[in-house]
XYZ file of C-alpha atoms in Angstrom:
279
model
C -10.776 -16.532 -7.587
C -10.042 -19.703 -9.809
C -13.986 -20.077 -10.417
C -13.810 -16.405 -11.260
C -11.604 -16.781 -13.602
C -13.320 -19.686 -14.928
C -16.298 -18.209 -15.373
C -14.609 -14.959 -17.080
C -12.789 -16.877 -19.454
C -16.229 -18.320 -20.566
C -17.733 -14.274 -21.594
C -14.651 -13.769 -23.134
C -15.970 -16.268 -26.148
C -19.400 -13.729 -26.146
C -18.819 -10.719 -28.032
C -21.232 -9.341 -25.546
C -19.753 -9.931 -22.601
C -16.068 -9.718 -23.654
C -15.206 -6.197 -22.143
C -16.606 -7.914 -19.019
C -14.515 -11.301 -19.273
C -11.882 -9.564 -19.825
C -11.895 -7.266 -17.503
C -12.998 -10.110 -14.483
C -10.200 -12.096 -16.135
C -7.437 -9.529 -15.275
C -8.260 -8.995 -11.851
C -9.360 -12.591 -10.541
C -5.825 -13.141 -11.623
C -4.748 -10.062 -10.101
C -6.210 -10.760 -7.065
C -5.268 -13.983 -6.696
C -1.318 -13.090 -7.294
C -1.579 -10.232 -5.042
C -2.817 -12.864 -1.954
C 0.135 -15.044 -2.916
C 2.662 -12.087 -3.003
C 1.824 -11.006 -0.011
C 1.747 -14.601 1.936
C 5.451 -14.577 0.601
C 4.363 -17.342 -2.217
C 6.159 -15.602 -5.317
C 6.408 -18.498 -7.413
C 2.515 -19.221 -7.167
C 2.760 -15.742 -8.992
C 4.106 -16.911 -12.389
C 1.503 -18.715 -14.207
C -0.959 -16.222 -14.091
C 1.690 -13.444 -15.133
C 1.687 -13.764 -19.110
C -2.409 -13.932 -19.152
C -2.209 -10.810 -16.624
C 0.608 -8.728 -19.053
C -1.906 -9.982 -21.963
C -4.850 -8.667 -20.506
C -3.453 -5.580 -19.381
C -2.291 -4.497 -22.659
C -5.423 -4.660 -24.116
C -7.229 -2.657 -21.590
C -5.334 0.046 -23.418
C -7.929 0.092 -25.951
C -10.689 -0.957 -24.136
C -10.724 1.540 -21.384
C -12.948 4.210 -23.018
C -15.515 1.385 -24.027
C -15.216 0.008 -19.872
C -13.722 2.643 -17.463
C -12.637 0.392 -15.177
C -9.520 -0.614 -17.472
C -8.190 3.187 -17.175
C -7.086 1.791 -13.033
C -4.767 -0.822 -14.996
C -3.678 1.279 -17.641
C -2.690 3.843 -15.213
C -0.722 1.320 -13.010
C 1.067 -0.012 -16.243
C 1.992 3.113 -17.578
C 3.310 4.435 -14.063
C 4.997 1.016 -12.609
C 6.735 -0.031 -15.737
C 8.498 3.209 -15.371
C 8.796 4.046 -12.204
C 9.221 0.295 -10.747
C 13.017 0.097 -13.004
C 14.325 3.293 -11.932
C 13.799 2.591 -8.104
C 15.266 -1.556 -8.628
C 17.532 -0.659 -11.925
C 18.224 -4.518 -11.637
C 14.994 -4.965 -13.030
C 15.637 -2.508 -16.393
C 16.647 -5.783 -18.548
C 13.265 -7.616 -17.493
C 10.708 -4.538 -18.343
C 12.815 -3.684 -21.932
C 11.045 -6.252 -23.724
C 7.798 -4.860 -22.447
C 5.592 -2.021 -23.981
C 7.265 1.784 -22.793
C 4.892 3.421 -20.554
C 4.411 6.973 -19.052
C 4.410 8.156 -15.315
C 2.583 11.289 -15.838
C 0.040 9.923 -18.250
C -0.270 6.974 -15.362
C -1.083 9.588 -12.735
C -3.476 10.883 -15.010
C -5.089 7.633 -15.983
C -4.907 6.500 -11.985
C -6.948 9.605 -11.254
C -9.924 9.587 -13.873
C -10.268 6.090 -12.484
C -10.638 7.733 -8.491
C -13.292 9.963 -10.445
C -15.148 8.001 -12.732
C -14.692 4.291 -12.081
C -17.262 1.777 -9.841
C -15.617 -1.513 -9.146
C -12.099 -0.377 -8.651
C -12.216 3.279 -7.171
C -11.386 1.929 -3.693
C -8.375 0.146 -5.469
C -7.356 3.601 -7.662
C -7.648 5.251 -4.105
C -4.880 3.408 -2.642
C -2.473 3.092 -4.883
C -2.208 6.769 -5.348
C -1.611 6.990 -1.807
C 1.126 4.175 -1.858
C 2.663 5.590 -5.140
C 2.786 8.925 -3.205
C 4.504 7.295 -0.708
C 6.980 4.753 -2.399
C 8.170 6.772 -5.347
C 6.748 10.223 -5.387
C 7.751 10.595 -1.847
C 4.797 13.039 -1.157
C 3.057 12.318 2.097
C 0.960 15.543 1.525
C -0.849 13.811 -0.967
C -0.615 10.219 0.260
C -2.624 11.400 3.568
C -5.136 13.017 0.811
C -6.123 10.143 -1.068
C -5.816 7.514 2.107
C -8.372 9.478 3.863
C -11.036 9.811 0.981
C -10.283 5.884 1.193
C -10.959 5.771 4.740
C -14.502 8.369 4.717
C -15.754 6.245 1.844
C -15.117 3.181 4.479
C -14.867 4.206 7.830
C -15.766 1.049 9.081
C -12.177 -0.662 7.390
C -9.760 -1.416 9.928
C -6.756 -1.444 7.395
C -7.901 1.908 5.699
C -8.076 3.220 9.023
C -4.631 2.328 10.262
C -3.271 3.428 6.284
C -4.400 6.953 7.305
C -2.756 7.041 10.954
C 0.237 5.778 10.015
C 0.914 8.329 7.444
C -0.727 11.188 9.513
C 1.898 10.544 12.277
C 4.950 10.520 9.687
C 3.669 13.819 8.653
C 2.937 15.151 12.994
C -0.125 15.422 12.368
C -1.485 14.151 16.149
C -4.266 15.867 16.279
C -5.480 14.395 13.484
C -4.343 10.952 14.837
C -5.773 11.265 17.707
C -9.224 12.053 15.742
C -9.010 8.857 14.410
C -7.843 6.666 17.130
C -11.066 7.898 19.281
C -13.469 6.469 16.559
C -15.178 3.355 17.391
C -16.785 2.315 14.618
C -13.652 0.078 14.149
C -13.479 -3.279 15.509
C -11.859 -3.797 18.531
C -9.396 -6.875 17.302
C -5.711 -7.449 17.452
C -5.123 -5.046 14.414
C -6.501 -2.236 15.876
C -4.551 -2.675 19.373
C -1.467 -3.119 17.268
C -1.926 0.393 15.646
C -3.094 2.053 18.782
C 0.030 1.056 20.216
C 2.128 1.833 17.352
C 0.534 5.202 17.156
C 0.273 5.784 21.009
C 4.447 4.861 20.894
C 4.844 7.401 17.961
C 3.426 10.339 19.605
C 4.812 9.668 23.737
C 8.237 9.304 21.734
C 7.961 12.608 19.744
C 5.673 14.678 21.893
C 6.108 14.176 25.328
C 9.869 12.193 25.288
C 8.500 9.348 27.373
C 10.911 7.008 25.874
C 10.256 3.926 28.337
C 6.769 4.097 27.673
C 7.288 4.469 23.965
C 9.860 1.260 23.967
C 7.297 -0.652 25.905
C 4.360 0.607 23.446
C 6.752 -0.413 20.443
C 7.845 -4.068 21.651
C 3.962 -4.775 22.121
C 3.292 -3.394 18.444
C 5.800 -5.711 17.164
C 4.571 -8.754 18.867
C 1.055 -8.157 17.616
C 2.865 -7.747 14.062
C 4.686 -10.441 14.243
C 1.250 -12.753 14.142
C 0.691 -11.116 10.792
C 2.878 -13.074 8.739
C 4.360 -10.975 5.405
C 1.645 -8.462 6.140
C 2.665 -7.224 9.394
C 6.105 -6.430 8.036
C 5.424 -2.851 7.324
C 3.905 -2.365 10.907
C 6.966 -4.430 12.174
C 9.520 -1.838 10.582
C 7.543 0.928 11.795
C 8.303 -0.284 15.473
C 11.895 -1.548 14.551
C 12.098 2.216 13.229
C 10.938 3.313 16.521
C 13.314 1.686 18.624
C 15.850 2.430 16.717
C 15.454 5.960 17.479
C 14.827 5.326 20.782
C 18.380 3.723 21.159
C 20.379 6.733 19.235
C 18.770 8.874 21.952
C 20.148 6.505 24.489
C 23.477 6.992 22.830
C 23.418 2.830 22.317
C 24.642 3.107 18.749
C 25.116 -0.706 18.073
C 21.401 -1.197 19.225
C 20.339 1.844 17.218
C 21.878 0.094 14.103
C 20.771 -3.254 14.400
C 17.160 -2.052 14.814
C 17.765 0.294 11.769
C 18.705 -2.616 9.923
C 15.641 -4.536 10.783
C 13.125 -2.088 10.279
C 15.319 -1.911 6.327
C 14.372 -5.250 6.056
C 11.140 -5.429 6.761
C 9.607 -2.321 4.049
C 11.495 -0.268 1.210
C 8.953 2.645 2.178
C 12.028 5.427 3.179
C 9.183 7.290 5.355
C 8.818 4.272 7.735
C 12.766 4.075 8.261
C 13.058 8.098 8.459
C 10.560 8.873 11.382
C 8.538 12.313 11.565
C 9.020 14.374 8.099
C 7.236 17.546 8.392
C 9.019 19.010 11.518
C 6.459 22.020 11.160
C 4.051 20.489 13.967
């Protein structure tokens, strides 16, 4: 990423290559301060954060000359809004920053599933998350996380995105669908979700709550190995056993696990269990 951004900074001086260098500029960075995020290296963050905000802002008028901006603009124009109103502590920070607009985001987010190259995986999957962190719709998160998955069926992570949400939603034959394919590669990640999964469904569907604890514990060890990024999949079996000890009428356990899985993900779905009771 630093040689990236190296060599981006370099077509940035060529008024021929500047959309370009700008554009590899923003995302190198972007990139690289999304790896340290989510390694739980915040401060590694900051330097590259003024050059980022710099860079973003003027993809707002270069995104009809270079498509690939609109992704950005999109995210700016959603997050800066959307981001405060969830974490009001942040309102002072984002003030001094340019106003945004959450509709004209989602708008902006999808001409860039439509219409960009380099980052249409990228626009793919933050709709989804947006639609689950702050738009609460898992209707539509399940939509864009499986285009995301048939334009890569061979991702392990895009794979497990699209289960997980199918399950909150009941969804198991769908799930099930998906957990039979083996064009993903049989490594720890994939156990972890077929046991996460497998739990989900022997907990909701057939009340086999000793084989869903079991399933769940073995999930979170798995997750556990993941550092920062097994956290979600850690709340979603924290979540789990949580509801397996209200069942059990063990309300102390059923907190402290509730209290876990909090800490582990903001996403409400995780914490809440099955949504859509229409299944």
């Amino acid at each position: 990423m630093d040689r990236a951004i190296i060599k981006a900074e370099r077509m940035t001086g060529d008024p021929a290559l500047y959309l370009e260098g700008t554009f590899f500029n923003l995302f190198g960075r972007a990139f690289k301060a999304m790896y340290w995020a989510d390694n739980g290296k915040m401060l590694k963050v900051l330097p590259d954060l003024r050059t980022m905000y710099a860079n973003t802002i003027k993809g707002f008028d270069l995104k009809d000359d270079f498509v690939e901006f609109y992704f950005c603009t999109g995210l700016y124009n959603y997050y800066i809004e959307a981001f405060p109103e969830a974490y009001p502590i942040y309102k002072p920070i984002v003030s001094f920053m340019k106003r945004g607009n959450r509709e004209l985001g989602l708008l902006q987010l999808s001409y860039a599933i439509k219409n960009s190259i380099y980052l249409k995986a990228e626009s793919l999957l933050f709709m989804s998350l947006i639609q689950l962190n702050y738009e609460n719709d898992l209707s539509a998160a399940s939509y864009y996380a499986l285009q995301l998955y048939n334009m890569y069926p061979k991702n392990s992570y895009y794979w497990g995105h699209s289960i997980i949400i199918l399950l909150h939603r009941g969804h198991f034959s769908e799930v099930n669908d998906l957990l039979q394919k083996r064009n993903i590669r049989n490594d720890p990640f994939r156990l972890m979700i077929e046991q996460l999964a497998t739990a989900f469904i022997e907990e909701y569907t057939a009340g086999r709550l000793e084989i869903a604890l079991s399933l769940y514990n073995q999930g979170l060890e798995i997750a556990d190995g993941y550092g920062n990024f097994g956290n979600l999949y850690k709340a979603m079996a924290y979540a789990g056993l949580s509801r397996i000890a209200g069942r059990e009428n063990d309300e102390n356990l059923r907190m402290k696990y509730l209290r876990l899985a909090e800490s582990h993900t903001g996403y409400k779905y995780i914490t809440s269990g099955l949504q859509d009771t229409s299944w």
